[in-house]
Amino acid sequence: MPGTCVIGLQWGDEAKGKIVDLLAGRHDIVVRYQGGANAGHTVVTQGETYKLSLIPSGIFRREVQCVVAGGVVLNPATLIEEINGLSARGVPVAENLIISDRAHVIFPWHFEEDRLLNELCTSGEAIGTTMRGIGPCYRDKVGRSFAIRLGDMYRDNFQNRIEQIVRAKSQILAGLGGSAMPLDADEIFETYREYAQRLKPHVADTTAYLLDAVDADRSILFEGAQGALLDVDHGTFPFVTSSNSSGVGVASGSGVAGRFVTKVIGILKAYATRVGGGPFPTEQDNDVGQHIRDRGNEYGTVTKRPRRCGWFDAVAARYTARLSGVDVLAIMLLDVPSLLPELQICTAYEIDGQRTTDFPSHVDDLRRAVPVYEIMPGWREEITHIRRIEDLPTGAKDYLDRISELVGRPIEVVSVGPDREQTMFAPS
Ligand code: GDP
Ligand code: IMO
Ligand code: MG
């Protein structure tokens, strides 16, 4: 079975949605398997721009089956809004979307916890979460006692479970200094019962579905959310999200064993961005950063926050490419750094006077890392109209070659604009 997976190798927003949409046509099934509505994946097709949070970016291909697998944390209101929004724009969702009955559900108390706990990060700096209840929902999943999965919402004891959890959560929230708005078990039950009815036609055992698909040799495309540097185990902890957003999360989130993923595509921006708190060694809080932010429209898809921008960090990208088992790279938004007189690539860090190309495991060491830069000449022309890699200006080709060399993987895709057509594939 040809299983391909698309993984962001930075701090998210690498334009995974665009690549998944492009590749979806060559697959039978597209799967979201971790994260939740903290993700904002953009697809531009036929002059229309779509922002997806929970629905896989394969939804624009009628022949493709889209799957939201059990590793995703689900905000039913967002999902219903997304389904309705797509249907209203003529994108049919009814037939080709299934959602795992194992997916954990986000409830009002999760939003409140997200708000109260975000500021309490151990390192003194706020994580700057998307406030979508993601961390609190994953915490309850691992803690088990207060967790509700989508499948639980169709059981007779659903109302009892809500009442029990509301009692406990009210005390917990009061202890954390909340909640201005008391939780009303009856109201929450009624609202979520309606959500459950609306989603019922889509709910399925997606693990079984995907295992059958593997047996039937159908081709599956796995759509990672966030980026590998936000991975809860291997990223810049604690400034991370709460799921395994690097390549290591595909199997646990989907139920499909890693050995069936035969190709991993690592997605990289031609520079670096980060939303929220945490160290970012190559950040350019200056005119260069602003140039990138303006040209790349670097404002959060979900929260509209201005993204922090900086130079390409090859130390981090080499680490995440290895961590995620990447085979080939897609370099996105190469048009954004055009017009700069020169570009810089971080090739090593100096930490307390010691030079290293290893990515530090502790956030305090990363905070002290001083980037060692290699300077490359820029290309002072627009490239958004170019359709073949060999037609790119020499400066851009040299820049790509150097990234490939430093990251240690070949480049298969280059993107010079948001449209499907603004994509170039390396000759195979
Ligand atoms: P994702 O979360 O990884 O899917 O990425 P986002 O959708 O959050 O952010 C990527 C943004 O870049 C979106 O607005 C895309 O439409 C846009 N985009 C994708 N590829 C390119 C490109 O090559 N050039 C430019 N200028 N924009 C791009
Ligand atoms: P996509 O899939 C960029 C960041 C948040 C915050 C941290 C934790 O569009 O690339 P969370 O709400 O997950 O607890 O926030 O993770 N973050 C993202 N940054 N792109 C994303 O998704 C992100 N999802 C979460 O900004 O720093
Ligand atoms: Mg995004």
mmCIF file of N, CA, C and O in Angstrom, residues 326-393:
data_model
loop_
_atom_site.group_PDB
_atom_site.id
_atom_site.type_symbol
_atom_site.label_atom_id
_atom_site.label_comp_id
_atom_site.label_asym_id
_atom_site.label_seq_id
_atom_site.Cartn_x
_atom_site.Cartn_y
_atom_site.Cartn_z
ATOM 1 N N VAL A 326 11.976 11.837 7.028
ATOM 2 C CA VAL A 326 11.625 12.483 5.751
ATOM 3 C C VAL A 326 12.433 11.907 4.581
ATOM 4 O O VAL A 326 13.635 11.675 4.687
ATOM 5 N N ASP A 327 11.731 11.675 3.467
ATOM 6 C CA ASP A 327 12.388 11.222 2.236
ATOM 7 C C ASP A 327 12.742 12.396 1.334
ATOM 8 O O ASP A 327 13.833 12.462 0.787
ATOM 9 N N VAL A 328 11.755 13.285 1.151
ATOM 10 C CA VAL A 328 11.968 14.423 0.238
ATOM 11 C C VAL A 328 11.386 15.683 0.868
ATOM 12 O O VAL A 328 10.538 15.624 1.767
ATOM 13 N N LEU A 329 11.852 16.826 0.337
ATOM 14 C CA LEU A 329 11.406 18.113 0.883
ATOM 15 C C LEU A 329 10.517 18.846 -0.120
ATOM 16 O O LEU A 329 10.709 18.723 -1.337
ATOM 17 N N ALA A 330 9.590 19.627 0.411
ATOM 18 C CA ALA A 330 8.861 20.619 -0.392
ATOM 19 C C ALA A 330 9.229 21.976 0.193
ATOM 20 O O ALA A 330 9.039 22.203 1.392
ATOM 21 N N ILE A 331 9.777 22.852 -0.631
ATOM 22 C CA ILE A 331 10.149 24.190 -0.151
ATOM 23 C C ILE A 331 9.079 25.177 -0.616
ATOM 24 O O ILE A 331 8.873 25.364 -1.821
ATOM 25 N N MET A 332 8.420 25.773 0.359
ATOM 26 C CA MET A 332 7.245 26.601 0.096
ATOM 27 C C MET A 332 7.576 28.082 0.267
ATOM 28 O O MET A 332 8.532 28.451 0.941
ATOM 29 N N LEU A 333 6.749 28.921 -0.336
ATOM 30 C CA LEU A 333 6.834 30.380 -0.193
ATOM 31 C C LEU A 333 8.204 30.930 -0.589
ATOM 32 O O LEU A 333 8.696 31.907 -0.006
ATOM 33 N N LEU A 334 8.811 30.313 -1.590
ATOM 34 C CA LEU A 334 10.126 30.788 -2.045
ATOM 35 C C LEU A 334 10.023 32.194 -2.636
ATOM 36 O O LEU A 334 11.009 32.920 -2.697
ATOM 37 N N ASP A 335 8.823 32.579 -3.070
ATOM 38 C CA ASP A 335 8.629 33.930 -3.621
ATOM 39 C C ASP A 335 8.735 35.024 -2.560
ATOM 40 O O ASP A 335 8.978 36.185 -2.888
ATOM 41 N N VAL A 336 8.552 34.645 -1.283
ATOM 42 C CA VAL A 336 8.488 35.674 -0.231
ATOM 43 C C VAL A 336 9.828 36.390 -0.018
ATOM 44 O O VAL A 336 9.871 37.619 0.030
ATOM 45 N N PRO A 337 10.961 35.663 0.098
ATOM 46 C CA PRO A 337 12.226 36.383 0.308
ATOM 47 C C PRO A 337 12.814 37.016 -0.954
ATOM 48 O O PRO A 337 13.894 37.625 -0.880
ATOM 49 N N SER A 338 12.131 36.911 -2.104
ATOM 50 C CA SER A 338 12.605 37.612 -3.307
ATOM 51 C C SER A 338 12.762 39.092 -2.966
ATOM 52 O O SER A 338 12.066 39.601 -2.092
ATOM 53 N N LEU A 339 13.642 39.765 -3.681
ATOM 54 C CA LEU A 339 13.890 41.215 -3.554
ATOM 55 C C LEU A 339 14.826 41.572 -2.393
ATOM 56 O O LEU A 339 15.289 42.712 -2.312
ATOM 57 N N LEU A 340 15.100 40.623 -1.508
ATOM 58 C CA LEU A 340 16.069 40.933 -0.451
ATOM 59 C C LEU A 340 17.469 40.928 -1.067
ATOM 60 O O LEU A 340 17.790 40.045 -1.876
ATOM 61 N N PRO A 341 18.357 41.868 -0.697
ATOM 62 C CA PRO A 341 19.696 41.891 -1.291
ATOM 63 C C PRO A 341 20.508 40.651 -0.934
ATOM 64 O O PRO A 341 21.306 40.167 -1.735
ATOM 65 N N GLU A 342 20.305 40.132 0.266
ATOM 66 C CA GLU A 342 21.000 38.896 0.647
ATOM 67 C C GLU A 342 20.124 38.096 1.610
ATOM 68 O O GLU A 342 19.225 38.638 2.237
ATOM 69 N N LEU A 343 20.407 36.784 1.654
ATOM 70 C CA LEU A 343 19.665 35.921 2.576
ATOM 71 C C LEU A 343 20.647 35.249 3.520
ATOM 72 O O LEU A 343 21.812 35.034 3.160
ATOM 73 N N GLN A 344 20.174 34.900 4.690
ATOM 74 C CA GLN A 344 21.045 34.203 5.635
ATOM 75 C C GLN A 344 20.435 32.853 5.984
ATOM 76 O O GLN A 344 19.217 32.717 6.086
ATOM 77 N N ILE A 345 21.321 31.864 6.133
ATOM 78 C CA ILE A 345 20.883 30.533 6.560
ATOM 79 C C ILE A 345 21.659 30.199 7.824
ATOM 80 O O ILE A 345 22.891 30.345 7.855
ATOM 81 N N CYS A 346 20.955 29.724 8.838
ATOM 82 C CA CYS A 346 21.646 29.319 10.070
ATOM 83 C C CYS A 346 22.191 27.903 9.866
ATOM 84 O O CYS A 346 21.435 26.964 9.632
ATOM 85 N N THR A 347 23.518 27.763 9.955
ATOM 86 C CA THR A 347 24.152 26.464 9.695
ATOM 87 C C THR A 347 24.614 25.777 10.971
ATOM 88 O O THR A 347 24.965 24.590 10.951
ATOM 89 N N ALA A 348 24.694 26.530 12.068
ATOM 90 C CA ALA A 348 25.123 25.951 13.357
ATOM 91 C C ALA A 348 24.681 26.895 14.464
ATOM 92 O O ALA A 348 24.256 28.026 14.191
ATOM 93 N N TYR A 349 24.735 26.401 15.708
ATOM 94 C CA TYR A 349 24.491 27.277 16.859
ATOM 95 C C TYR A 349 25.784 27.387 17.658
ATOM 96 O O TYR A 349 26.579 26.429 17.707
ATOM 97 N N GLU A 350 25.965 28.525 18.303
ATOM 98 C CA GLU A 350 26.995 28.607 19.342
ATOM 99 C C GLU A 350 26.295 28.724 20.677
ATOM 100 O O GLU A 350 25.499 29.636 20.891
ATOM 101 N N ILE A 351 26.557 27.747 21.544
ATOM 102 C CA ILE A 351 25.932 27.751 22.866
ATOM 103 C C ILE A 351 27.052 27.801 23.899
ATOM 104 O O ILE A 351 27.890 26.880 23.955
ATOM 105 N N ASP A 352 27.123 28.863 24.654
ATOM 106 C CA ASP A 352 28.198 29.090 25.640
ATOM 107 C C ASP A 352 29.574 28.909 24.989
ATOM 108 O O ASP A 352 30.456 28.230 25.539
ATOM 109 N N GLY A 353 29.736 29.452 23.800
ATOM 110 C CA GLY A 353 31.027 29.411 23.118
ATOM 111 C C GLY A 353 31.306 28.111 22.377
ATOM 112 O O GLY A 353 32.307 27.998 21.661
ATOM 113 N N GLN A 354 30.437 27.126 22.497
ATOM 114 C CA GLN A 354 30.634 25.832 21.824
ATOM 115 C C GLN A 354 29.798 25.792 20.540
ATOM 116 O O GLN A 354 28.589 26.029 20.593
ATOM 117 N N ARG A 355 30.433 25.455 19.430
ATOM 118 C CA ARG A 355 29.685 25.378 18.176
ATOM 119 C C ARG A 355 29.070 23.975 18.022
ATOM 120 O O ARG A 355 29.740 22.977 18.282
ATOM 121 N N THR A 356 27.808 23.944 17.613
ATOM 122 C CA THR A 356 27.153 22.635 17.440
ATOM 123 C C THR A 356 26.154 22.671 16.291
ATOM 124 O O THR A 356 25.595 23.727 15.995
ATOM 125 N N THR A 357 25.963 21.509 15.661
ATOM 126 C CA THR A 357 24.875 21.394 14.675
ATOM 127 C C THR A 357 23.781 20.475 15.223
ATOM 128 O O THR A 357 22.881 20.065 14.492
ATOM 129 N N ASP A 358 23.879 20.128 16.497
ATOM 130 C CA ASP A 358 22.821 19.328 17.135
ATOM 131 C C ASP A 358 21.756 20.258 17.710
ATOM 132 O O ASP A 358 22.079 21.297 18.281
ATOM 133 N N PHE A 359 20.512 19.839 17.581
ATOM 134 C CA PHE A 359 19.418 20.660 18.103
ATOM 135 C C PHE A 359 19.256 20.362 19.593
ATOM 136 O O PHE A 359 19.074 19.201 19.976
ATOM 137 N N PRO A 360 19.328 21.384 20.463
ATOM 138 C CA PRO A 360 19.308 21.128 21.909
ATOM 139 C C PRO A 360 17.987 20.525 22.384
ATOM 140 O O PRO A 360 16.929 20.858 21.868
ATOM 141 N N SER A 361 18.072 19.665 23.389
ATOM 142 C CA SER A 361 16.858 19.031 23.914
ATOM 143 C C SER A 361 16.192 19.908 24.967
ATOM 144 O O SER A 361 15.016 19.722 25.260
ATOM 145 N N HIS A 362 16.937 20.858 25.548
ATOM 146 C CA HIS A 362 16.343 21.700 26.595
ATOM 147 C C HIS A 362 16.151 23.121 26.082
ATOM 148 O O HIS A 362 17.048 23.707 25.470
ATOM 149 N N VAL A 363 14.985 23.643 26.404
ATOM 150 C CA VAL A 363 14.612 24.950 25.882
ATOM 151 C C VAL A 363 15.559 26.064 26.360
ATOM 152 O O VAL A 363 15.821 27.023 25.641
ATOM 153 N N ASP A 364 16.130 25.912 27.549
ATOM 154 C CA ASP A 364 17.051 26.948 28.059
ATOM 155 C C ASP A 364 18.326 27.008 27.216
ATOM 156 O O ASP A 364 18.904 28.075 27.017
ATOM 157 N N ASP A 365 18.768 25.841 26.733
ATOM 158 C CA ASP A 365 19.964 25.826 25.872
ATOM 159 C C ASP A 365 19.636 26.457 24.512
ATOM 160 O O ASP A 365 20.445 27.184 23.945
ATOM 161 N N LEU A 366 18.439 26.151 24.018
ATOM 162 C CA LEU A 366 18.032 26.737 22.729
ATOM 163 C C LEU A 366 17.916 28.256 22.858
ATOM 164 O O LEU A 366 18.261 28.996 21.943
ATOM 165 N N ARG A 367 17.465 28.697 24.000
ATOM 166 C CA ARG A 367 17.341 30.140 24.246
ATOM 167 C C ARG A 367 18.705 30.838 24.181
ATOM 168 O O ARG A 367 18.812 31.977 23.763
ATOM 169 N N ARG A 368 19.762 30.122 24.590
ATOM 170 C CA ARG A 368 21.105 30.730 24.591
ATOM 171 C C ARG A 368 21.828 30.529 23.264
ATOM 172 O O ARG A 368 22.941 31.019 23.093
ATOM 173 N N ALA A 369 21.197 29.773 22.355
ATOM 174 C CA ALA A 369 21.869 29.473 21.082
ATOM 175 C C ALA A 369 22.002 30.730 20.232
ATOM 176 O O ALA A 369 21.015 31.415 19.963
ATOM 177 N N VAL A 370 23.244 31.011 19.818
ATOM 178 C CA VAL A 370 23.482 32.141 18.918
ATOM 179 C C VAL A 370 23.676 31.554 17.521
ATOM 180 O O VAL A 370 24.578 30.727 17.314
ATOM 181 N N PRO A 371 22.841 31.923 16.555
ATOM 182 C CA PRO A 371 22.960 31.305 15.231
ATOM 183 C C PRO A 371 24.264 31.690 14.532
ATOM 184 O O PRO A 371 24.700 32.839 14.615
ATOM 185 N N VAL A 372 24.857 30.709 13.853
ATOM 186 C CA VAL A 372 26.004 30.977 12.981
ATOM 187 C C VAL A 372 25.426 31.041 11.571
ATOM 188 O O VAL A 372 24.800 30.070 11.110
ATOM 189 N N TYR A 373 25.593 32.164 10.904
ATOM 190 C CA TYR A 373 24.937 32.355 9.612
ATOM 191 C C TYR A 373 25.902 32.231 8.437
ATOM 192 O O TYR A 373 27.070 32.609 8.528
ATOM 193 N N GLU A 374 25.341 31.706 7.362
ATOM 194 C CA GLU A 374 26.026 31.751 6.071
ATOM 195 C C GLU A 374 25.224 32.759 5.243
ATOM 196 O O GLU A 374 23.993 32.702 5.228
ATOM 197 N N ILE A 375 25.935 33.667 4.581
ATOM 198 C CA ILE A 375 25.226 34.692 3.807
ATOM 199 C C ILE A 375 25.212 34.297 2.342
ATOM 200 O O ILE A 375 26.237 33.884 1.788
ATOM 201 N N MET A 376 24.047 34.404 1.735
ATOM 202 C CA MET A 376 23.928 34.060 0.311
ATOM 203 C C MET A 376 23.345 35.251 -0.443
ATOM 204 O O MET A 376 22.499 35.965 0.104
ATOM 205 N N PRO A 377 23.757 35.450 -1.691
ATOM 206 C CA PRO A 377 23.190 36.562 -2.447
ATOM 207 C C PRO A 377 21.708 36.329 -2.721
ATOM 208 O O PRO A 377 21.287 35.192 -2.955
ATOM 209 N N GLY A 378 20.922 37.392 -2.667
ATOM 210 C CA GLY A 378 19.491 37.249 -2.958
ATOM 211 C C GLY A 378 19.233 37.286 -4.451
ATOM 212 O O GLY A 378 20.160 37.388 -5.255
ATOM 213 N N TRP A 379 17.997 37.158 -4.855
ATOM 214 C CA TRP A 379 17.607 37.327 -6.258
ATOM 215 C C TRP A 379 16.614 38.477 -6.244
ATOM 216 O O TRP A 379 15.614 38.438 -5.543
ATOM 217 N N ARG A 380 16.954 39.521 -6.979
ATOM 218 C CA ARG A 380 16.141 40.742 -6.834
ATOM 219 C C ARG A 380 15.109 40.823 -7.945
ATOM 220 O O ARG A 380 15.059 41.785 -8.698
ATOM 221 N N GLU A 381 14.348 39.745 -8.074
ATOM 222 C CA GLU A 381 13.258 39.741 -9.064
ATOM 223 C C GLU A 381 12.133 38.850 -8.559
ATOM 224 O O GLU A 381 12.362 37.932 -7.754
ATOM 225 N N GLU A 382 10.940 39.114 -9.037
ATOM 226 C CA GLU A 382 9.788 38.292 -8.643
ATOM 227 C C GLU A 382 9.843 36.949 -9.374
ATOM 228 O O GLU A 382 10.296 36.876 -10.526
ATOM 229 N N ILE A 383 9.381 35.903 -8.713
ATOM 230 C CA ILE A 383 9.465 34.558 -9.317
ATOM 231 C C ILE A 383 8.107 33.844 -9.347
ATOM 232 O O ILE A 383 8.031 32.667 -9.694
ATOM 233 N N THR A 384 7.048 34.570 -8.996
ATOM 234 C CA THR A 384 5.737 33.914 -8.852
ATOM 235 C C THR A 384 5.204 33.323 -10.162
ATOM 236 O O THR A 384 4.332 32.459 -10.144
ATOM 237 N N HIS A 385 5.728 33.814 -11.308
ATOM 238 C CA HIS A 385 5.243 33.347 -12.609
ATOM 239 C C HIS A 385 6.040 32.139 -13.123
ATOM 240 O O HIS A 385 5.686 31.542 -14.135
ATOM 241 N N ILE A 386 7.118 31.790 -12.436
ATOM 242 C CA ILE A 386 8.007 30.719 -12.946
ATOM 243 C C ILE A 386 7.382 29.341 -12.695
ATOM 244 O O ILE A 386 6.788 29.094 -11.652
ATOM 245 N N ARG A 387 7.497 28.440 -13.679
ATOM 246 C CA ARG A 387 6.833 27.139 -13.581
ATOM 247 C C ARG A 387 7.790 25.947 -13.664
ATOM 248 O O ARG A 387 7.376 24.800 -13.619
ATOM 249 N N ARG A 388 9.091 26.221 -13.886
ATOM 250 C CA ARG A 388 10.057 25.115 -13.909
ATOM 251 C C ARG A 388 11.231 25.485 -13.011
ATOM 252 O O ARG A 388 11.736 26.621 -13.085
ATOM 253 N N ILE A 389 11.673 24.536 -12.202
ATOM 254 C CA ILE A 389 12.741 24.838 -11.238
ATOM 255 C C ILE A 389 13.976 25.369 -11.965
ATOM 256 O O ILE A 389 14.621 26.310 -11.498
ATOM 257 N N GLU A 390 14.266 24.798 -13.134
ATOM 258 C CA GLU A 390 15.488 25.235 -13.840
ATOM 259 C C GLU A 390 15.389 26.668 -14.354
ATOM 260 O O GLU A 390 16.408 27.278 -14.687
ATOM 261 N N ASP A 391 14.166 27.212 -14.395
ATOM 262 C CA ASP A 391 14.010 28.603 -14.852
ATOM 263 C C ASP A 391 14.123 29.630 -13.718
ATOM 264 O O ASP A 391 14.016 30.836 -13.962
ATOM 265 N N LEU A 392 14.317 29.159 -12.503
ATOM 266 C CA LEU A 392 14.466 30.098 -11.376
ATOM 267 C C LEU A 392 15.778 30.863 -11.522
ATOM 268 O O LEU A 392 16.745 30.356 -12.117
ATOM 269 N N PRO A 393 15.856 32.093 -10.961
ATOM 270 C CA PRO A 393 17.134 32.823 -11.004
ATOM 271 C C PRO A 393 18.237 32.034 -10.277
ATOM 272 O O PRO A 393 17.934 31.248 -9.369
#
